[in-house]
Amino acid sequence: MNSTTNGCITWLPPGHADQADLGVLTVGWNVRDLLLENIEALLRSEGSITAELIVIDNHSRDRTVEAVREKFSFARVLVNEKNLGFSFANNQGMAVAHARHILLLNPDMRVEPNALQKTVEYLDTHPDVAIVGGQLSTPEGMIVKSVRHFATLSSQLAILLKLPHLSPATLKNYLWNDFDYTREQSIEAVRGSYLAIQGAARQSLGGLDPRFFLWFEDMDYCKQAISAGWKVMYVPTIRAIDLVGQSFKQVNLYTSQERFTRALILYFKKWHPGWQVWILKILRPPLLLVAWIVEFCLRLFGIKKYRRVET
């Protein structure tokens, strides 16, 4: 067995991961260098657990697959012939994972040395917890607001109509501005950039909803878990550095708005009254038209501008 041991964590290769404690899944799309740095950080992890690494590549054009296979022979690499989105790709990884617990980890994350060990220990000692998120911070040490209240019509209308630019207070409840990021506590939703899933919960809930290409798949999964009687927890001793949406820089304004509004409507169809869905459907065409016009003007004048919708 060609396992890789570094800092006491043993990384098990494909075919030998039946007894792994944690399966780390990371989805890549044209972020080769970020992904390689992500894996290097994983290899610096300390602890006594065993783990498997599954990389799902969404049709990258930057030789991500070749680089991962060359540098990290213990990793299992799944290759898609087109970009299938975050949810579908993670489900592919979960389908072949053998570990007891699962960690969804974005390629622009850098785990702290003891994060994986603490994640497994917490899940093992809290069987009523389905999902765990940790404390994320920027490279400069600023806390990243990774916890959310569930989306409401008012909060999402504020985002769509750009009201936070006029008054940031319009999103104070949704973004949980008074949340204490130093204290372990039960929450509603956590970002999917570092999202650990209890093994039993995974068996009960299944995978992410594959209809979410990007956005709201994490909130939807948290909503499913809580609705089924599970807990979602924030644990500040589990820490990682978040480079904050580097993959999003590849997506233009119109595509970003189109995917965001499509995911938003799907989320509301699942969890909100029909009249709220119709309001969002009515607003979507003019919002996309504005995004298209802005994108056209940016391209016309040779300005590259990419954005991330705040969710």
C-alpha positions as YAML, in Angstrom:
chain: A
units: angstrom
residues:
- id: 1
  name: MET
  ca: [0.00, 0.00, 0.00]
- id: 2
  name: ASN
  ca: [1.51, 3.30, -1.10]
- id: 3
  name: SER
  ca: [0.18, 5.45, 1.72]
- id: 4
  name: THR
  ca: [1.54, 8.89, 2.55]
- id: 5
  name: THR
  ca: [2.17, 9.77, 6.18]
- id: 6
  name: ASN
  ca: [2.97, 13.34, 7.09]
- id: 7
  name: GLY
  ca: [2.70, 14.81, 10.56]
- id: 8
  name: CYS
  ca: [1.15, 11.51, 11.76]
- id: 9
  name: ILE
  ca: [-1.91, 11.75, 9.50]
- id: 10
  name: THR
  ca: [-1.89, 8.83, 7.10]
- id: 11
  name: TRP
  ca: [-3.20, 9.48, 3.61]
- id: 12
  name: LEU
  ca: [-4.55, 6.28, 2.13]
- id: 13
  name: PRO
  ca: [-4.40, 5.69, -1.64]
- id: 14
  name: PRO
  ca: [-7.36, 4.53, -3.77]
- id: 15
  name: GLY
  ca: [-8.29, 0.94, -3.01]
- id: 16
  name: HIS
  ca: [-7.05, 1.11, 0.59]
- id: 17
  name: ALA
  ca: [-9.31, 3.76, 2.11]
- id: 18
  name: ASP
  ca: [-12.01, 1.47, 3.52]
- id: 19
  name: GLN
  ca: [-11.08, 2.35, 7.10]
- id: 20
  name: ALA
  ca: [-10.27, 6.03, 6.59]
- id: 21
  name: ASP
  ca: [-11.56, 8.43, 9.22]
- id: 22
  name: LEU
  ca: [-12.02, 11.40, 6.90]
- id: 23
  name: GLY
  ca: [-12.58, 11.77, 3.19]
- id: 24
  name: VAL
  ca: [-11.45, 15.18, 1.92]
- id: 25
  name: LEU
  ca: [-13.23, 16.22, -1.28]
- id: 26
  name: THR
  ca: [-12.10, 19.20, -3.31]
- id: 27
  name: VAL
  ca: [-13.58, 20.36, -6.61]
- id: 28
  name: GLY
  ca: [-11.33, 22.21, -9.04]
- id: 29
  name: TRP
  ca: [-11.96, 24.30, -12.12]
- id: 30
  name: ASN
  ca: [-8.90, 26.00, -13.62]
- id: 31
  name: VAL
  ca: [-7.29, 26.62, -10.22]
- id: 32
  name: ARG
  ca: [-4.28, 24.33, -10.51]
- id: 33
  name: ASP
  ca: [-1.83, 26.34, -8.42]
- id: 34
  name: LEU
  ca: [-4.39, 27.02, -5.69]
- id: 35
  name: LEU
  ca: [-5.32, 23.35, -5.60]
- id: 36
  name: LEU
  ca: [-1.71, 22.21, -5.36]
- id: 37
  name: GLU
  ca: [-1.12, 24.62, -2.47]
- id: 38
  name: ASN
  ca: [-4.31, 23.35, -0.86]
- id: 39
  name: ILE
  ca: [-3.01, 19.78, -0.94]
- id: 40
  name: GLU
  ca: [0.39, 20.84, 0.36]
- id: 41
  name: ALA
  ca: [-1.37, 22.36, 3.37]
- id: 42
  name: LEU
  ca: [-3.29, 19.10, 3.87]
- id: 43
  name: LEU
  ca: [0.01, 17.22, 3.96]
- id: 44
  name: ARG
  ca: [1.15, 19.39, 6.84]
- id: 45
  name: SER
  ca: [-1.81, 18.21, 8.92]
- id: 46
  name: GLU
  ca: [-1.02, 16.83, 12.35]
- id: 47
  name: GLY
  ca: [-2.81, 14.05, 14.16]
- id: 48
  name: SER
  ca: [-3.39, 10.32, 14.32]
- id: 49
  name: ILE
  ca: [-6.32, 9.95, 11.93]
- id: 50
  name: THR
  ca: [-6.32, 8.32, 8.52]
- id: 51
  name: ALA
  ca: [-7.68, 10.16, 5.50]
- id: 52
  name: GLU
  ca: [-8.36, 9.86, 1.80]
- id: 53
  name: LEU
  ca: [-8.17, 12.68, -0.73]
- id: 54
  name: ILE
  ca: [-10.53, 12.85, -3.69]
- id: 55
  name: VAL
  ca: [-10.04, 15.58, -6.29]
- id: 56
  name: ILE
  ca: [-12.89, 16.16, -8.73]
- id: 57
  name: ASP
  ca: [-11.85, 18.19, -11.76]
- id: 58
  name: ASN
  ca: [-14.58, 20.05, -13.64]
- id: 59
  name: HIS
  ca: [-12.91, 20.11, -17.07]
- id: 60
  name: SER
  ca: [-9.98, 22.38, -16.24]
- id: 61
  name: ARG
  ca: [-7.80, 23.63, -19.08]
- id: 62
  name: ASP
  ca: [-4.73, 24.36, -16.96]
- id: 63
  name: ARG
  ca: [-3.41, 20.79, -16.60]
- id: 64
  name: THR
  ca: [-4.77, 20.43, -13.08]
- id: 65
  name: VAL
  ca: [-5.30, 16.69, -13.49]
- id: 66
  name: GLU
  ca: [-1.78, 15.99, -14.71]
- id: 67
  name: ALA
  ca: [-0.23, 18.12, -11.96]
- id: 68
  name: VAL
  ca: [-2.18, 16.43, -9.15]
- id: 69
  name: ARG
  ca: [-1.46, 12.94, -10.43]
- id: 70
  name: GLU
  ca: [2.22, 13.72, -10.82]
- id: 71
  name: LYS
  ca: [2.75, 15.29, -7.39]
- id: 72
  name: PHE
  ca: [0.26, 13.40, -5.22]
- id: 73
  name: SER
  ca: [-0.01, 9.76, -6.21]
- id: 74
  name: PHE
  ca: [-2.15, 8.95, -3.16]
- id: 75
  name: ALA
  ca: [-4.98, 11.19, -4.39]
- id: 76
  name: ARG
  ca: [-7.93, 9.78, -6.28]
- id: 77
  name: VAL
  ca: [-8.70, 12.04, -9.24]
- id: 78
  name: LEU
  ca: [-12.09, 12.10, -10.96]
- id: 79
  name: VAL
  ca: [-12.18, 13.86, -14.33]
- id: 80
  name: ASN
  ca: [-15.31, 15.41, -15.85]
- id: 81
  name: GLU
  ca: [-15.60, 16.23, -19.54]
- id: 82
  name: LYS
  ca: [-17.44, 19.46, -18.74]
- id: 83
  name: ASN
  ca: [-18.06, 21.73, -15.78]
- id: 84
  name: LEU
  ca: [-20.83, 19.95, -13.89]
- id: 85
  name: GLY
  ca: [-20.98, 22.40, -11.00]
- id: 86
  name: PHE
  ca: [-20.10, 22.23, -7.32]
- id: 87
  name: SER
  ca: [-22.92, 19.99, -6.07]
- id: 88
  name: PHE
  ca: [-22.77, 17.35, -8.79]
- id: 89
  name: ALA
  ca: [-18.98, 17.10, -8.57]
- id: 90
  name: ASN
  ca: [-19.00, 16.74, -4.79]
- id: 91
  name: ASN
  ca: [-21.65, 14.04, -5.09]
- id: 92
  name: GLN
  ca: [-19.33, 12.19, -7.45]
- id: 93
  name: GLY
  ca: [-16.67, 12.31, -4.78]
- id: 94
  name: MET
  ca: [-19.03, 11.18, -2.04]
- id: 95
  name: ALA
  ca: [-20.16, 8.26, -4.19]
- id: 96
  name: VAL
  ca: [-16.65, 6.78, -4.29]
- id: 97
  name: ALA
  ca: [-15.48, 7.87, -0.83]
- id: 98
  name: HIS
  ca: [-14.97, 5.14, 1.77]
- id: 99
  name: ALA
  ca: [-14.18, 7.28, 4.82]
- id: 100
  name: ARG
  ca: [-16.41, 7.48, 7.88]
- id: 101
  name: HIS
  ca: [-16.83, 11.25, 7.62]
- id: 102
  name: ILE
  ca: [-16.63, 13.69, 4.71]
- id: 103
  name: LEU
  ca: [-15.08, 17.15, 4.40]
- id: 104
  name: LEU
  ca: [-16.00, 19.40, 1.49]
- id: 105
  name: LEU
  ca: [-13.01, 21.68, 1.05]
- id: 106
  name: ASN
  ca: [-12.68, 24.42, -1.55]
- id: 107
  name: PRO
  ca: [-9.34, 24.62, -3.38]
- id: 108
  name: ASP
  ca: [-8.76, 28.16, -2.09]
- id: 109
  name: MET
  ca: [-8.69, 26.97, 1.52]
- id: 110
  name: ARG
  ca: [-5.56, 26.31, 3.59]
- id: 111
  name: VAL
  ca: [-6.28, 24.13, 6.61]
- id: 112
  name: GLU
  ca: [-4.45, 24.74, 9.87]
- id: 113
  name: PRO
  ca: [-2.28, 21.76, 10.95]
- id: 114
  name: ASN
  ca: [-4.73, 20.37, 13.53]
- id: 115
  name: ALA
  ca: [-7.99, 21.17, 11.70]
- id: 116
  name: LEU
  ca: [-8.62, 17.71, 10.25]
- id: 117
  name: GLN
  ca: [-7.88, 15.93, 13.52]
- id: 118
  name: LYS
  ca: [-10.20, 18.28, 15.43]
- id: 119
  name: THR
  ca: [-12.91, 17.83, 12.81]
- id: 120
  name: VAL
  ca: [-12.92, 14.05, 13.17]
- id: 121
  name: GLU
  ca: [-12.75, 14.23, 16.97]
- id: 122
  name: TYR
  ca: [-15.72, 16.59, 17.08]
- id: 123
  name: LEU
  ca: [-17.86, 14.49, 14.75]
- id: 124
  name: ASP
  ca: [-16.98, 11.32, 16.67]
- id: 125
  name: THR
  ca: [-18.00, 12.85, 20.00]
- id: 126
  name: HIS
  ca: [-21.15, 14.61, 18.77]
- id: 127
  name: PRO
  ca: [-23.28, 12.00, 16.99]
- id: 128
  name: ASP
  ca: [-26.29, 14.36, 16.85]
- id: 129
  name: VAL
  ca: [-24.36, 16.85, 14.68]
- id: 130
  name: ALA
  ca: [-24.71, 16.48, 10.92]
- id: 131
  name: ILE
  ca: [-22.58, 19.39, 9.71]
- id: 132
  name: VAL
  ca: [-19.63, 21.24, 11.16]
- id: 133
  name: GLY
  ca: [-18.04, 24.47, 10.00]
- id: 134
  name: GLY
  ca: [-14.91, 26.06, 11.38]
- id: 135
  name: GLN
  ca: [-13.38, 29.48, 11.89]
- id: 136
  name: LEU
  ca: [-12.18, 30.88, 8.58]
- id: 137
  name: SER
  ca: [-9.85, 33.84, 8.32]
- id: 138
  name: THR
  ca: [-8.06, 35.76, 5.59]
- id: 139
  name: PRO
  ca: [-4.27, 35.50, 5.21]
- id: 140
  name: GLU
  ca: [-4.14, 38.83, 7.07]
- id: 141
  name: GLY
  ca: [-5.96, 37.33, 10.05]
- id: 142
  name: MET
  ca: [-9.41, 38.89, 9.54]
- id: 143
  name: ILE
  ca: [-12.34, 36.63, 10.42]
- id: 144
  name: VAL
  ca: [-14.39, 35.62, 7.37]
- id: 145
  name: LYS
  ca: [-18.14, 35.75, 7.98]
- id: 146
  name: SER
  ca: [-18.94, 32.15, 7.12]
- id: 147
  name: VAL
  ca: [-22.15, 31.73, 9.12]
- id: 148
  name: ARG
  ca: [-25.59, 32.65, 7.78]
- id: 149
  name: HIS
  ca: [-29.19, 32.74, 8.82]
- id: 150
  name: PHE
  ca: [-31.44, 31.02, 6.33]
- id: 151
  name: ALA
  ca: [-32.32, 33.13, 3.30]
- id: 152
  name: THR
  ca: [-35.52, 35.17, 3.47]
- id: 153
  name: LEU
  ca: [-37.28, 37.08, 0.73]
- id: 154
  name: SER
  ca: [-36.32, 40.42, 2.27]
- id: 155
  name: SER
  ca: [-32.63, 39.54, 2.55]
- id: 156
  name: GLN
  ca: [-32.41, 38.26, -1.01]
- id: 157
  name: LEU
  ca: [-34.32, 41.21, -2.45]
- id: 158
  name: ALA
  ca: [-31.83, 43.45, -0.68]
- id: 159
  name: ILE
  ca: [-28.97, 41.60, -2.39]
- id: 160
  name: LEU
  ca: [-30.62, 41.61, -5.81]
- id: 161
  name: LEU
  ca: [-31.47, 45.32, -5.62]
- id: 162
  name: LYS
  ca: [-28.00, 46.22, -4.28]
- id: 163
  name: LEU
  ca: [-29.47, 47.82, -1.16]
- id: 164
  name: PRO
  ca: [-26.43, 46.97, 1.01]
- id: 165
  name: HIS
  ca: [-24.45, 49.50, -1.04]
- id: 166
  name: LEU
  ca: [-26.79, 52.17, 0.32]
- id: 167
  name: SER
  ca: [-27.25, 50.68, 3.77]
- id: 168
  name: PRO
  ca: [-25.19, 47.68, 4.92]
- id: 169
  name: ALA
  ca: [-27.64, 47.22, 7.79]
- id: 170
  name: THR
  ca: [-30.15, 45.68, 5.36]
- id: 171
  name: LEU
  ca: [-28.22, 42.40, 5.60]
- id: 172
  name: LYS
  ca: [-27.22, 42.48, 9.26]
- id: 173
  name: ASN
  ca: [-29.59, 39.65, 10.19]
- id: 174
  name: TYR
  ca: [-28.87, 37.46, 7.16]
- id: 175
  name: LEU
  ca: [-25.10, 37.83, 7.56]
- id: 176
  name: TRP
  ca: [-25.49, 37.34, 11.33]
- id: 177
  name: ASN
  ca: [-23.42, 40.46, 12.03]
- id: 178
  name: ASP
  ca: [-23.58, 40.00, 15.80]
- id: 179
  name: PHE
  ca: [-22.36, 36.39, 15.62]
- id: 180
  name: ASP
  ca: [-19.58, 35.58, 18.08]
- id: 181
  name: TYR
  ca: [-16.93, 33.78, 16.03]
- id: 182
  name: THR
  ca: [-14.96, 32.90, 19.17]
- id: 183
  name: ARG
  ca: [-17.68, 30.68, 20.65]
- id: 184
  name: GLU
  ca: [-18.84, 27.19, 19.69]
- id: 185
  name: GLN
  ca: [-22.56, 27.26, 18.96]
- id: 186
  name: SER
  ca: [-25.45, 25.85, 17.01]
- id: 187
  name: ILE
  ca: [-26.12, 27.67, 13.74]
- id: 188
  name: GLU
  ca: [-28.44, 27.60, 10.75]
- id: 189
  name: ALA
  ca: [-26.10, 27.55, 7.77]
- id: 190
  name: VAL
  ca: [-22.39, 27.51, 7.06]
- id: 191
  name: ARG
  ca: [-20.51, 28.09, 3.82]
- id: 192
  name: GLY
  ca: [-19.54, 25.06, 1.78]
- id: 193
  name: SER
  ca: [-15.89, 26.06, 1.56]
- id: 194
  name: TYR
  ca: [-15.17, 24.05, 4.74]
- id: 195
  name: LEU
  ca: [-18.14, 21.81, 5.44]
- id: 196
  name: ALA
  ca: [-17.70, 18.58, 7.37]
- id: 197
  name: ILE
  ca: [-20.43, 15.93, 7.22]
- id: 198
  name: GLN
  ca: [-21.12, 13.27, 9.86]
- id: 199
  name: GLY
  ca: [-21.04, 9.77, 8.41]
- id: 200
  name: ALA
  ca: [-24.48, 8.82, 9.71]
- id: 201
  name: ALA
  ca: [-25.95, 12.09, 8.45]
- id: 202
  name: ARG
  ca: [-24.49, 11.48, 5.02]
- id: 203
  name: GLN
  ca: [-26.23, 8.11, 4.94]
- id: 204
  name: SER
  ca: [-29.48, 9.70, 6.07]
- id: 205
  name: LEU
  ca: [-29.48, 12.85, 3.96]
- id: 206
  name: GLY
  ca: [-27.65, 11.65, 0.88]
- id: 207
  name: GLY
  ca: [-25.60, 14.09, -1.17]
- id: 208
  name: LEU
  ca: [-26.08, 17.70, -2.15]
- id: 209
  name: ASP
  ca: [-28.95, 18.59, -4.44]
- id: 210
  name: PRO
  ca: [-27.28, 18.34, -7.89]
- id: 211
  name: ARG
  ca: [-29.65, 20.92, -9.36]
- id: 212
  name: PHE
  ca: [-27.64, 23.62, -7.60]
- id: 213
  name: PHE
  ca: [-24.78, 24.38, -9.99]
- id: 214
  name: LEU
  ca: [-23.33, 26.97, -7.67]
- id: 215
  name: TRP
  ca: [-24.70, 28.94, -4.72]
- id: 216
  name: PHE
  ca: [-27.21, 27.85, -2.06]
- id: 217
  name: GLU
  ca: [-26.25, 24.17, -2.19]
- id: 218
  name: ASP
  ca: [-24.61, 24.51, 1.23]
- id: 219
  name: MET
  ca: [-27.54, 26.37, 2.78]
- id: 220
  name: ASP
  ca: [-29.96, 23.88, 1.27]
- id: 221
  name: TYR
  ca: [-28.02, 20.96, 2.77]
- id: 222
  name: CYS
  ca: [-27.95, 22.63, 6.19]
- id: 223
  name: LYS
  ca: [-31.69, 23.26, 5.92]
- id: 224
  name: GLN
  ca: [-32.28, 19.60, 5.08]
- id: 225
  name: ALA
  ca: [-30.20, 18.50, 8.05]
- id: 226
  name: ILE
  ca: [-31.97, 20.71, 10.57]
- id: 227
  name: SER
  ca: [-35.38, 19.79, 9.14]
- id: 228
  name: ALA
  ca: [-34.48, 16.13, 9.69]
- id: 229
  name: GLY
  ca: [-33.60, 16.76, 13.34]
- id: 230
  name: TRP
  ca: [-29.83, 17.09, 13.05]
- id: 231
  name: LYS
  ca: [-27.67, 19.93, 14.36]
- id: 232
  name: VAL
  ca: [-25.37, 22.23, 12.40]
- id: 233
  name: MET
  ca: [-22.47, 23.51, 14.50]
- id: 234
  name: TYR
  ca: [-19.82, 26.20, 14.30]
- id: 235
  name: VAL
  ca: [-16.57, 25.15, 16.02]
- id: 236
  name: PRO
  ca: [-13.93, 27.92, 16.32]
- id: 237
  name: THR
  ca: [-11.08, 25.57, 17.23]
- id: 238
  name: ILE
  ca: [-11.29, 24.12, 13.71]
- id: 239
  name: ARG
  ca: [-9.44, 26.71, 11.65]
- id: 240
  name: ALA
  ca: [-8.50, 27.38, 8.05]
- id: 241
  name: ILE
  ca: [-7.23, 30.23, 5.91]
- id: 242
  name: ASP
  ca: [-9.72, 31.34, 3.26]
- id: 243
  name: LEU
  ca: [-8.40, 33.02, 0.14]
- id: 244
  name: VAL
  ca: [-12.01, 34.12, -0.43]
- id: 245
  name: GLY
  ca: [-13.45, 33.10, -3.75]
- id: 246
  name: GLN
  ca: [-10.46, 32.89, -6.07]
- id: 247
  name: SER
  ca: [-12.42, 30.61, -8.42]
- id: 248
  name: PHE
  ca: [-15.10, 33.29, -8.76]
- id: 249
  name: LYS
  ca: [-12.63, 35.62, -10.42]
- id: 250
  name: GLN
  ca: [-12.97, 33.55, -13.59]
- id: 251
  name: VAL
  ca: [-16.72, 34.16, -13.86]
- id: 252
  name: ASN
  ca: [-18.08, 37.26, -15.56]
- id: 253
  name: LEU
  ca: [-20.83, 39.46, -14.19]
- id: 254
  name: TYR
  ca: [-23.67, 38.12, -16.32]
- id: 255
  name: THR
  ca: [-22.85, 34.45, -15.73]
- id: 256
  name: SER
  ca: [-22.50, 35.12, -12.02]
- id: 257
  name: GLN
  ca: [-25.91, 36.81, -11.84]
- id: 258
  name: GLU
  ca: [-27.56, 34.13, -13.98]
- id: 259
  name: ARG
  ca: [-26.30, 31.27, -11.82]
- id: 260
  name: PHE
  ca: [-27.04, 33.08, -8.58]
- id: 261
  name: THR
  ca: [-30.65, 33.91, -9.46]
- id: 262
  name: ARG
  ca: [-31.29, 30.42, -10.84]
- id: 263
  name: ALA
  ca: [-30.02, 28.85, -7.61]
- id: 264
  name: LEU
  ca: [-31.97, 31.34, -5.51]
- id: 265
  name: ILE
  ca: [-35.24, 30.49, -7.24]
- id: 266
  name: LEU
  ca: [-34.59, 26.77, -6.81]
- id: 267
  name: TYR
  ca: [-33.89, 27.25, -3.11]
- id: 268
  name: PHE
  ca: [-37.11, 29.22, -2.65]
- id: 269
  name: LYS
  ca: [-39.11, 26.60, -4.56]
- id: 270
  name: LYS
  ca: [-37.95, 24.05, -2.01]
- id: 271
  name: TRP
  ca: [-38.38, 26.03, 1.18]
- id: 272
  name: HIS
  ca: [-40.65, 29.06, 0.67]
- id: 273
  name: PRO
  ca: [-44.23, 29.84, -0.40]
- id: 274
  name: GLY
  ca: [-45.04, 29.97, -4.10]
- id: 275
  name: TRP
  ca: [-45.83, 33.70, -4.12]
- id: 276
  name: GLN
  ca: [-42.27, 34.47, -3.04]
- id: 277
  name: VAL
  ca: [-40.94, 32.35, -5.90]
- id: 278
  name: TRP
  ca: [-43.05, 34.33, -8.37]
- id: 279
  name: ILE
  ca: [-41.65, 37.63, -7.09]
- id: 280
  name: LEU
  ca: [-38.13, 36.36, -7.75]
- id: 281
  name: LYS
  ca: [-39.11, 35.04, -11.17]
- id: 282
  name: ILE
  ca: [-40.57, 38.41, -12.14]
- id: 283
  name: LEU
  ca: [-37.44, 40.24, -11.03]
- id: 284
  name: ARG
  ca: [-34.99, 37.88, -12.72]
- id: 285
  name: PRO
  ca: [-35.29, 38.99, -16.39]
- id: 286
  name: PRO
  ca: [-34.71, 42.72, -15.77]
- id: 287
  name: LEU
  ca: [-31.85, 41.96, -13.40]
- id: 288
  name: LEU
  ca: [-30.20, 39.74, -15.99]
- id: 289
  name: LEU
  ca: [-30.72, 42.40, -18.64]
- id: 290
  name: VAL
  ca: [-28.95, 44.97, -16.47]
- id: 291
  name: ALA
  ca: [-26.12, 42.50, -15.83]
- id: 292
  name: TRP
  ca: [-25.81, 41.83, -19.58]
- id: 293
  name: ILE
  ca: [-25.68, 45.56, -20.39]
- id: 294
  name: VAL
  ca: [-23.03, 46.18, -17.73]
- id: 295
  name: GLU
  ca: [-21.01, 43.20, -18.93]
- id: 296
  name: PHE
  ca: [-21.27, 44.41, -22.55]
- id: 297
  name: CYS
  ca: [-20.04, 47.88, -21.60]
- id: 298
  name: LEU
  ca: [-17.16, 46.44, -19.58]
- id: 299
  name: ARG
  ca: [-16.08, 44.33, -22.53]
- id: 300
  name: LEU
  ca: [-16.59, 47.21, -24.96]
- id: 301
  name: PHE
  ca: [-14.18, 49.37, -23.02]
- id: 302
  name: GLY
  ca: [-11.77, 46.52, -22.30]
- id: 303
  name: ILE
  ca: [-12.45, 46.46, -18.57]
- id: 304
  name: LYS
  ca: [-12.25, 43.12, -16.82]
- id: 305
  name: LYS
  ca: [-14.52, 43.05, -13.81]
- id: 306
  name: TYR
  ca: [-15.54, 39.96, -11.95]
- id: 307
  name: ARG
  ca: [-17.71, 39.82, -8.92]
- id: 308
  name: ARG
  ca: [-18.95, 37.50, -6.25]
- id: 309
  name: VAL
  ca: [-22.55, 37.81, -5.16]
- id: 310
  name: GLU
  ca: [-22.66, 37.91, -1.37]
- id: 311
  name: THR
  ca: [-24.60, 34.92, -0.07]
...
